[in-house]
Short mmCIF file of C-alpha atoms and ligand atoms in Angstrom, two decimals:
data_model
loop_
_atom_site.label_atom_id
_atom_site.label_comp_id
_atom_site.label_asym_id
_atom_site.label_seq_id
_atom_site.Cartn_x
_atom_site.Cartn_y
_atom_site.Cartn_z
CA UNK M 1 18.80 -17.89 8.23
CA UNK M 2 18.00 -16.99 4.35
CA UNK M 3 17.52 -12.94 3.39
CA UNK M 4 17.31 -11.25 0.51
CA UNK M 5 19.80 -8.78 0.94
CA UNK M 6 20.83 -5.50 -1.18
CA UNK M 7 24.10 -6.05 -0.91
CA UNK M 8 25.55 -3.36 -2.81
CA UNK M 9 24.27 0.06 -4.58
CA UNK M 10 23.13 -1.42 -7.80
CA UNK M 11 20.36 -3.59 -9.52
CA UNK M 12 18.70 -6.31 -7.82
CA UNK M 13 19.35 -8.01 -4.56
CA UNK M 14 21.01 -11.74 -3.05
CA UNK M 15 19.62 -14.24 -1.37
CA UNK M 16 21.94 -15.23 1.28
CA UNK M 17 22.59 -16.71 5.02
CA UNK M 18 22.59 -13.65 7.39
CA UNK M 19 22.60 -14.33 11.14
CA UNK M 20 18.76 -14.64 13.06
CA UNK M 21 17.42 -11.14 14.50
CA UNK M 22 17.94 -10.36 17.95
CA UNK M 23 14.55 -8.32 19.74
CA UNK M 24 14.92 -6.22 21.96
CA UNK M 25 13.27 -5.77 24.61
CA UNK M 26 9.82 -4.16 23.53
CA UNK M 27 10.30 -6.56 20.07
CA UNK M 28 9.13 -9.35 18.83
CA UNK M 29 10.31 -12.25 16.53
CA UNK M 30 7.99 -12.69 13.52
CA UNK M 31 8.43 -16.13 11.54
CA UNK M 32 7.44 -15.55 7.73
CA UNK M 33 4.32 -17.23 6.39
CA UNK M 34 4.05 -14.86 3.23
CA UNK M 35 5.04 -12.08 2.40
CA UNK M 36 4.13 -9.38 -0.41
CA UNK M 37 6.10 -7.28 -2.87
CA UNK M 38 5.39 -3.78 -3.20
CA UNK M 39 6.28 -0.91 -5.33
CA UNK M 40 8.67 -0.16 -2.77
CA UNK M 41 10.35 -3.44 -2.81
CA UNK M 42 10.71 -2.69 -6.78
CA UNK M 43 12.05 0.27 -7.26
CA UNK M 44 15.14 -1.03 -4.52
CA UNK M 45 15.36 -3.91 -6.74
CA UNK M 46 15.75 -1.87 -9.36
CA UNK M 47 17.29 0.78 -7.60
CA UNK M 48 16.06 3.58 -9.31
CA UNK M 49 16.82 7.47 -8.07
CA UNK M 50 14.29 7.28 -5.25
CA UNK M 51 15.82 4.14 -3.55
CA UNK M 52 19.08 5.77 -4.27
CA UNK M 53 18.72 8.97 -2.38
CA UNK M 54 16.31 6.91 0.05
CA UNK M 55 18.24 3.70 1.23
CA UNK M 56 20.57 5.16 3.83
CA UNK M 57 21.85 1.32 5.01
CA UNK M 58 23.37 -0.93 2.77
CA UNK M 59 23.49 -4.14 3.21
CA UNK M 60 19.65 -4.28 4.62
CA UNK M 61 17.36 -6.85 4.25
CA UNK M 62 13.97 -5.48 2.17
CA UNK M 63 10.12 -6.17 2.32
CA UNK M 64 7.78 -5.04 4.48
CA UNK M 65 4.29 -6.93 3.80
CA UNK M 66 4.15 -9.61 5.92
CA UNK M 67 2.24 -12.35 7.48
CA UNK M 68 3.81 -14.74 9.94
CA UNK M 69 4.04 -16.26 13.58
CA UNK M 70 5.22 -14.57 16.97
CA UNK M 71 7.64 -17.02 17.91
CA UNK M 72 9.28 -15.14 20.31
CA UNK M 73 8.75 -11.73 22.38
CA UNK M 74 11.11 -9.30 24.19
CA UNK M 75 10.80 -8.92 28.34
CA UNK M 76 8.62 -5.76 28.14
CA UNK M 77 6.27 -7.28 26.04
CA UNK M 78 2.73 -7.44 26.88
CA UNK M 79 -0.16 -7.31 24.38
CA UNK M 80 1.74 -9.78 21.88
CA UNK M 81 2.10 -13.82 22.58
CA UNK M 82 4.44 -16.62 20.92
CA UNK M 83 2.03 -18.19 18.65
CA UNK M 84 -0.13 -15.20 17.90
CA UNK M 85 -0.13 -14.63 14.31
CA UNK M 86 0.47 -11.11 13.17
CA UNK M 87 1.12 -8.38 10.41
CA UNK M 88 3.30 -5.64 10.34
CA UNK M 89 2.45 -2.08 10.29
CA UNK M 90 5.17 -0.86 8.58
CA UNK M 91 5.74 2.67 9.69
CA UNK M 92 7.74 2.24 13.54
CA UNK M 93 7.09 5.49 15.09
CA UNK M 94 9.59 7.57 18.22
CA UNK M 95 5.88 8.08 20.37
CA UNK M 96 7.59 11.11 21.45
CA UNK M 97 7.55 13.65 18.71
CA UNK M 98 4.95 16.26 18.24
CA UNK M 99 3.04 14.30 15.60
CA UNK M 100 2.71 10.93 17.94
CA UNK M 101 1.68 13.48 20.83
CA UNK M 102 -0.86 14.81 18.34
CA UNK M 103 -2.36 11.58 16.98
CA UNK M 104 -0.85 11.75 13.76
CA UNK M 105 2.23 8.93 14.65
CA UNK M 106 1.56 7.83 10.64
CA UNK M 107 3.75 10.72 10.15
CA UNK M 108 6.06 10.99 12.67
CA UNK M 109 9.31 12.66 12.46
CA UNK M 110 11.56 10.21 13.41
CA UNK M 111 9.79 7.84 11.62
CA UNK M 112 11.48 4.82 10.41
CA UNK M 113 10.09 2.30 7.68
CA UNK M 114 10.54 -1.54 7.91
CA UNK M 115 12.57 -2.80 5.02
CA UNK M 116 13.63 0.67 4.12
CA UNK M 117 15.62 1.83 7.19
CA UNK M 118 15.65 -1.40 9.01
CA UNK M 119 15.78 -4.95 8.25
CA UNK M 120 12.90 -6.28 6.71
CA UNK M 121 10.48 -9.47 5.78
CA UNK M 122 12.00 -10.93 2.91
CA UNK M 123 14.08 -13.25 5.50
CA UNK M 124 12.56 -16.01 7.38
CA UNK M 125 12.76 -14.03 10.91
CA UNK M 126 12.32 -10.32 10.83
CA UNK M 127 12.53 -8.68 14.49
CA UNK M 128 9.10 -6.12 14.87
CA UNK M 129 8.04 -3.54 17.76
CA UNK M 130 5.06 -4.75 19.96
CA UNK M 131 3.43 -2.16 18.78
CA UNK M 132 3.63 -2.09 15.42
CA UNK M 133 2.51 -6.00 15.47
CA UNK M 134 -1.18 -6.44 14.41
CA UNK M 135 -2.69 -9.61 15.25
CA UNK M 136 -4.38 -11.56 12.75
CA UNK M 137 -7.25 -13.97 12.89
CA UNK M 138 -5.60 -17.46 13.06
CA UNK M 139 -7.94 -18.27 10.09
CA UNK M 140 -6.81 -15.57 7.64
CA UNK M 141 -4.89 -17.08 4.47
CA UNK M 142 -1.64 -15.70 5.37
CA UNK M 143 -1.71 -14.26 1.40
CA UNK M 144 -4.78 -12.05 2.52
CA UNK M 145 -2.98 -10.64 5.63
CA UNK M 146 0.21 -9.54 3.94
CA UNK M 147 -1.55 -7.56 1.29
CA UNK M 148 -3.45 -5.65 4.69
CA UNK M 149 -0.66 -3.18 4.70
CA UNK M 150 -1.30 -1.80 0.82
CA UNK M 151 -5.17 -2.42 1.42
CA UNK M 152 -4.61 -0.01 4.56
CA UNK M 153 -3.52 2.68 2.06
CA UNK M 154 -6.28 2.24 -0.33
CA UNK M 155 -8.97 2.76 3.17
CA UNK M 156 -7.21 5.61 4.59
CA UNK M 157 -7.51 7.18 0.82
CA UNK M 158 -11.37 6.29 0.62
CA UNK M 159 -11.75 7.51 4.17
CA UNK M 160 -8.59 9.55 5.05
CA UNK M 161 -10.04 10.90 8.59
CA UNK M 162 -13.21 10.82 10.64
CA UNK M 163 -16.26 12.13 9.53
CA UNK M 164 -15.14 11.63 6.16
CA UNK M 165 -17.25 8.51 5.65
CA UNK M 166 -19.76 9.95 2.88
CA UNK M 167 -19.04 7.29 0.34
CA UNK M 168 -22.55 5.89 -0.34
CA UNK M 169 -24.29 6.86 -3.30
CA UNK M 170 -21.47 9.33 -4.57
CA UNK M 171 -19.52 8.87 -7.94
CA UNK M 172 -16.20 8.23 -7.70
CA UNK M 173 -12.75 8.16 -10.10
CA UNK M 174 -9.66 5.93 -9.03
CA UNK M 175 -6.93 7.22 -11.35
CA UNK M 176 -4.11 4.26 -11.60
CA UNK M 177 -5.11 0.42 -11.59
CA UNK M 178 -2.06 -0.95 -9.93
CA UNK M 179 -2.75 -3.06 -6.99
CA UNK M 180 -3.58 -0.15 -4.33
CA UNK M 181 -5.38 1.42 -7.11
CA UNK M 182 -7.44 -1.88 -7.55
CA UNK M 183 -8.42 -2.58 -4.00
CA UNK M 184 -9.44 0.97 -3.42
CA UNK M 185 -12.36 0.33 -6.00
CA UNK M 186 -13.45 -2.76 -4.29
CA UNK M 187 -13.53 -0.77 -0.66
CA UNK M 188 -15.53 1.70 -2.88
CA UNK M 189 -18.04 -1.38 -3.99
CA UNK M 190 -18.19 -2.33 -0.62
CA UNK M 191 -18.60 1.11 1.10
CA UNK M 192 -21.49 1.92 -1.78
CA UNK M 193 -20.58 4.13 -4.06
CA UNK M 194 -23.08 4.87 -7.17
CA UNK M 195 -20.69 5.22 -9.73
CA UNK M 196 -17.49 3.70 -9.74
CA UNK M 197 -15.12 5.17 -12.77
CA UNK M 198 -11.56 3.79 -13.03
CA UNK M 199 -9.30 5.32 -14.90
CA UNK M 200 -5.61 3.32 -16.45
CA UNK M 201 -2.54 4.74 -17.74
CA UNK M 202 -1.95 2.03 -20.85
CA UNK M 203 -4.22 -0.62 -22.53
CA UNK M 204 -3.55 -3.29 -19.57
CA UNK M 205 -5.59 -5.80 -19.93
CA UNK M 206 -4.72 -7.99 -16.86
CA UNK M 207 -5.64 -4.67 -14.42
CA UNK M 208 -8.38 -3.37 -16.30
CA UNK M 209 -10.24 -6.85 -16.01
CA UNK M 210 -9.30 -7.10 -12.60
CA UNK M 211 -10.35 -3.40 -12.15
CA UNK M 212 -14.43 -4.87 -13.64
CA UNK M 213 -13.96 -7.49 -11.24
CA UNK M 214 -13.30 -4.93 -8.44
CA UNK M 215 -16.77 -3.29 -8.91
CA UNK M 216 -15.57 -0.10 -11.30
CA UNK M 217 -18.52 0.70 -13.56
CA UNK M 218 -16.57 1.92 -16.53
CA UNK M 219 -12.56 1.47 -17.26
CA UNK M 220 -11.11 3.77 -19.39
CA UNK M 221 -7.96 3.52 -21.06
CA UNK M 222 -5.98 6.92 -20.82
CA UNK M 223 -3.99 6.07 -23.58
CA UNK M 224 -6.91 5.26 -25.64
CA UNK M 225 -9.50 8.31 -24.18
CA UNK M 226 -6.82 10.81 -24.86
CA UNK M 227 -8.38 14.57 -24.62
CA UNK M 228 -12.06 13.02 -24.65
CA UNK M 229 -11.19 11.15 -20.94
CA UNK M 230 -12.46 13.93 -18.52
CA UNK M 231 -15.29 14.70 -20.70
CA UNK M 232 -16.49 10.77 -21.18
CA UNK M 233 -16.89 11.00 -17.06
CA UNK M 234 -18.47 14.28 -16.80
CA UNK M 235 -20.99 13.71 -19.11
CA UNK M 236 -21.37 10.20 -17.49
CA UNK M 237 -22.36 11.78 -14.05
CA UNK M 238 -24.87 14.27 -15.70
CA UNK M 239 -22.74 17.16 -16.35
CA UNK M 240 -21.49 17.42 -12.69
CA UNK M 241 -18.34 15.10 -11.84
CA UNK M 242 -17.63 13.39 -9.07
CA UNK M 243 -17.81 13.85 -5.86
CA UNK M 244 -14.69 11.95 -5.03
CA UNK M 245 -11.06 11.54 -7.24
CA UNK M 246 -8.64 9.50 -5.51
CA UNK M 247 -5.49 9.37 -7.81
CA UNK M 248 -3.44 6.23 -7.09
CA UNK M 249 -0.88 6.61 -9.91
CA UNK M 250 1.53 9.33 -9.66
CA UNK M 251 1.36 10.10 -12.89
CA UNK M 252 1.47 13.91 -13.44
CA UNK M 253 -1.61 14.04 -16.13
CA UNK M 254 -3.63 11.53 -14.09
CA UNK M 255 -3.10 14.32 -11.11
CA UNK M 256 -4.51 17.26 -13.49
CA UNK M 257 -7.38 14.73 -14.45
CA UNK M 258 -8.37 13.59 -11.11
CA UNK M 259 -9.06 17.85 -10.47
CA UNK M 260 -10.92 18.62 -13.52
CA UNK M 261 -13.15 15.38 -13.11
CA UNK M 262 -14.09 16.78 -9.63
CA UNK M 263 -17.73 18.20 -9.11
CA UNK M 264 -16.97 22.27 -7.12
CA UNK M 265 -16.89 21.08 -3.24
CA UNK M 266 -15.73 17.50 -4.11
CA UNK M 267 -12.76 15.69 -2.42
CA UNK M 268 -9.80 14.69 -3.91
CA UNK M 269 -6.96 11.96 -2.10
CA UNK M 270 -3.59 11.93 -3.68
CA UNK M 271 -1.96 8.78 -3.14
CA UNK M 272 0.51 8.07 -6.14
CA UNK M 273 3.93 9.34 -5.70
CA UNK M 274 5.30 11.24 -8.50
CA UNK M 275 8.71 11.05 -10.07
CA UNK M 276 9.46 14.38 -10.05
CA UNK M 277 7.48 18.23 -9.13
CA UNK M 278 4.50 18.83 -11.35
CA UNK M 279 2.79 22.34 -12.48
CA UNK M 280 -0.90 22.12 -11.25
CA UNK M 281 -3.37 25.31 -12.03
CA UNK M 282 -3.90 26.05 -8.62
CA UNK M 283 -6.75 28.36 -9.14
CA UNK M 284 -8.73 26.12 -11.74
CA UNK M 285 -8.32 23.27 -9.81
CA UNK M 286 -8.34 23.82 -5.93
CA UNK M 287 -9.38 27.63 -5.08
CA UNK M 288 -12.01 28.27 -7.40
CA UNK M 289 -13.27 24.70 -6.97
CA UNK M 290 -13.23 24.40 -3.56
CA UNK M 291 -11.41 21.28 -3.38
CA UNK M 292 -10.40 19.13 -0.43
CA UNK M 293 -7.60 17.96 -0.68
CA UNK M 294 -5.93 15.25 1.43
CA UNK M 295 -2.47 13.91 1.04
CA UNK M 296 -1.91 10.12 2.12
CA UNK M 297 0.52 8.59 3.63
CA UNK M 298 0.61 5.25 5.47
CA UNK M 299 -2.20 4.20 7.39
CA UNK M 300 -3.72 5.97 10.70
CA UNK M 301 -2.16 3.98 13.45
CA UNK M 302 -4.49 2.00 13.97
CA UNK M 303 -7.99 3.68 12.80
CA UNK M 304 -6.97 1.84 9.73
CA UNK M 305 -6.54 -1.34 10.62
CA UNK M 306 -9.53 -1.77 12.24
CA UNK M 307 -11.19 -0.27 9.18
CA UNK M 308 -9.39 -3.40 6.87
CA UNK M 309 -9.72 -5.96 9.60
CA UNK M 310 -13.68 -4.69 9.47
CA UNK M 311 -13.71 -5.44 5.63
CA UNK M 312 -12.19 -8.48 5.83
CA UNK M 313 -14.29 -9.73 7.99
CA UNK M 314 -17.03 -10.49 5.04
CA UNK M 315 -15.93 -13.46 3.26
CA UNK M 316 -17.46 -11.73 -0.23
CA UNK M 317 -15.10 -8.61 0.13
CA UNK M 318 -12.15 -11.44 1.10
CA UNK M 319 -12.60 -13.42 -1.90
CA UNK M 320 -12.58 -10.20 -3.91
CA UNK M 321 -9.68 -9.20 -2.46
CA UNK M 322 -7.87 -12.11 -3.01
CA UNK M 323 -8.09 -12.31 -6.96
CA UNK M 324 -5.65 -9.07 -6.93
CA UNK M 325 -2.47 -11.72 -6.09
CA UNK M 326 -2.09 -12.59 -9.23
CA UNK M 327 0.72 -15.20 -8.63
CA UNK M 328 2.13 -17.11 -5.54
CA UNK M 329 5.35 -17.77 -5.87
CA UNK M 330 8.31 -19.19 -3.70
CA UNK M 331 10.96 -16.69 -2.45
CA UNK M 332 13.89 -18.31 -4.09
CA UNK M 333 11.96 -17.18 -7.44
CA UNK M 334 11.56 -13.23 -6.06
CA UNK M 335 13.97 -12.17 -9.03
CA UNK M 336 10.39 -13.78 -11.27
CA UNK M 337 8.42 -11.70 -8.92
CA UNK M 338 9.57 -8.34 -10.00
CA UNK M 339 10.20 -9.23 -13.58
CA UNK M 340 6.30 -9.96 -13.50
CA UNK M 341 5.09 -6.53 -11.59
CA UNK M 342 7.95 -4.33 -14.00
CA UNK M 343 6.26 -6.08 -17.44
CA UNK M 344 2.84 -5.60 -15.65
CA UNK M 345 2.06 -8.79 -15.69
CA UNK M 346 0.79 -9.35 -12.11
CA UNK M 347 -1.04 -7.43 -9.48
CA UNK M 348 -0.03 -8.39 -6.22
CA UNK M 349 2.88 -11.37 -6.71
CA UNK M 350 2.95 -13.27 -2.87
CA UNK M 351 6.49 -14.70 -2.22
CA UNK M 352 5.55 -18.21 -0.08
CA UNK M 353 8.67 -18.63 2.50
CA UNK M 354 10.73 -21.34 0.41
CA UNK M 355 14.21 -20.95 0.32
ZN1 ZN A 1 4.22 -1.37 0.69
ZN1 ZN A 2 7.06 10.52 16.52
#
């Protein structure tokens, strides 16, 4: 069959004829219908430090946001059927370690990522765990159910745990319009927030226009705000701040922002991975302010998913949803793809499985 495979420890990737998976027995054989890149997917591409020290297997076949077909299924498998049509959550977990035996199997230990430490989607068969398959509704455009993965991350950042669900009618800042960034503010919209502030690192005008069309009430340009950024959305929300920051950019001064917006008591989600360790004024920003503070990290398996599959459901939120893939283009073109999301020219870029 056709991959794209990293080949060798260096700059971008080759398409090439690999042999088909084999499942195992508690796997199942996934034909590609679409599938997404991500940030991930970029920096291997580019193979910057992080996919450097990360990537342990070379030659592996990348991508992990998928939608496609069962068209197969190991002997042990129960819940899954050939035909079924299905997503991938990406993180396969050991259901043995302390963290699976403790509900918190988004983090396992011996975690391992599809794409990253296995083979991955950007083939036309990818071999998947039973579990780790989530069916799809047959009529989902197959676009819509690879980006479910990403939009996981922007729920479980909105609502990171039970209980937490105290969205409506609170202000909120989303630092970093990229696409999780994007999607979070239209699960804000959806969820009810009052005041929606987004907050992006240049003058883009592709995101910041997308980020309107998400629901945000104001867009501010960091680059342009400067100094006057945290003050614009404090005075905007009376004097207080918000009650919610979710940074989605990693960039270190979006991190300090995202504390100094917050109202004392609020909540802050940190989602953006940063390049490198960061000084933070603990006491300013967390002790003194009473800040909760929740670090995210995949999706809970499967809290989440039935959280997205929820918001799909509504053909409004759907449609919304869908204007963040920017482009749809075929997989032969994927070297196009990343040039597009590195000049930050797309959102989401969908590679259609044409070799
Ligand atoms: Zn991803
Ligand atoms: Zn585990």
């Amino acid at each position: 069959m056709n991959a794209v495979v990293k080949e060798r420890r260096e700059v971008g990737a080759k398409i090439t004829k690999v042999s088909l998976p084999k499942i195992k027995d508690h796997e199942v054989l996934v034909e590609v219908e679409a599938a997404s890149i991500c940030g991930t997917d970029v920096h291997i591409w580019d193979w910057n430090e992080w996919a450097q020290k990360r990537i342990k297997r070379i030659p592996i076949i990348f991508g992990h946001e998928v939608a496609g077909k069962v068209i197969e299924i190991g002997t042990n498998v129960t819940n899954v059927q050939v035909g079924d049509k299905v997503s991938a959550e990406t993180h396969i977990a050991d259901n043995a370690c302390y963290q699976c035996k403790t509900n918190r199997k988004h983090v396992c230990k011996n975690m391992e990522i599809l794409g990253v430490d296995r083979d991955g989607v950007f083939a036309e068969q990818f071999a998947l765990p039973e579990e780790n398959a989530w069916k799809n509704d047959h009529h989902l455009d197959p676009s819509i159910a690879s980006i479910q993965e990403p939009l996981g991350n922007a729920v479980q950042s909105v609502l990171p745990k039970e209980h937490i669900e105290d969205i409506a009618g609170k202000n909120v800042a989303v630092l970093g319009t990229g696409p999780i960034g994007l999607m979070t503010i239209a699960v804000l919209r959806e969820l009810g927030a009052a005041r929606i502030f987004a907050t992006a690192g240049g003058l883009n005008k592709v995101r910041m226009d997308l980020a309107r069309k998400m629901g945000a009430d104001m867009v501010l340009s960091a680059r342009e705000e400067g100094e006057r950024l945290v003050k614009t959305i404090i005075d905007a929300t009376d004097g207080n701040g918000v009650d919610v920051a979710l940074e989605m950019s990693g960039d270190p001064s979006a991190v300090r922002q995202a504390f100094e917006l917050l109202t004392p008591g609020g909540r802050v989600s940190l989602l953006g991975i940063l390049d490198k360790p960061m000084e933070l004024d603990l006491n300013a920003s967390m002790i003194f302010k009473s800040a909760n503070v929740f670090g995210i990290t995949g999706r809970r398996m499967f809290e989440t998913w039935y959280q997205v599959r929820g918001l799909l459901a509504k053909p409004s939120f759907r449609e919304k949803i869908s204007a963040i893939v920017t482009h749809r283009i075929p997989i032969r073109d994927i070297s196009r793809g990343m040039d597009l999301i590195n000049s930050k020219q797309a959102a989401k870029v969908v590679l259609d499985p044409t070799w």
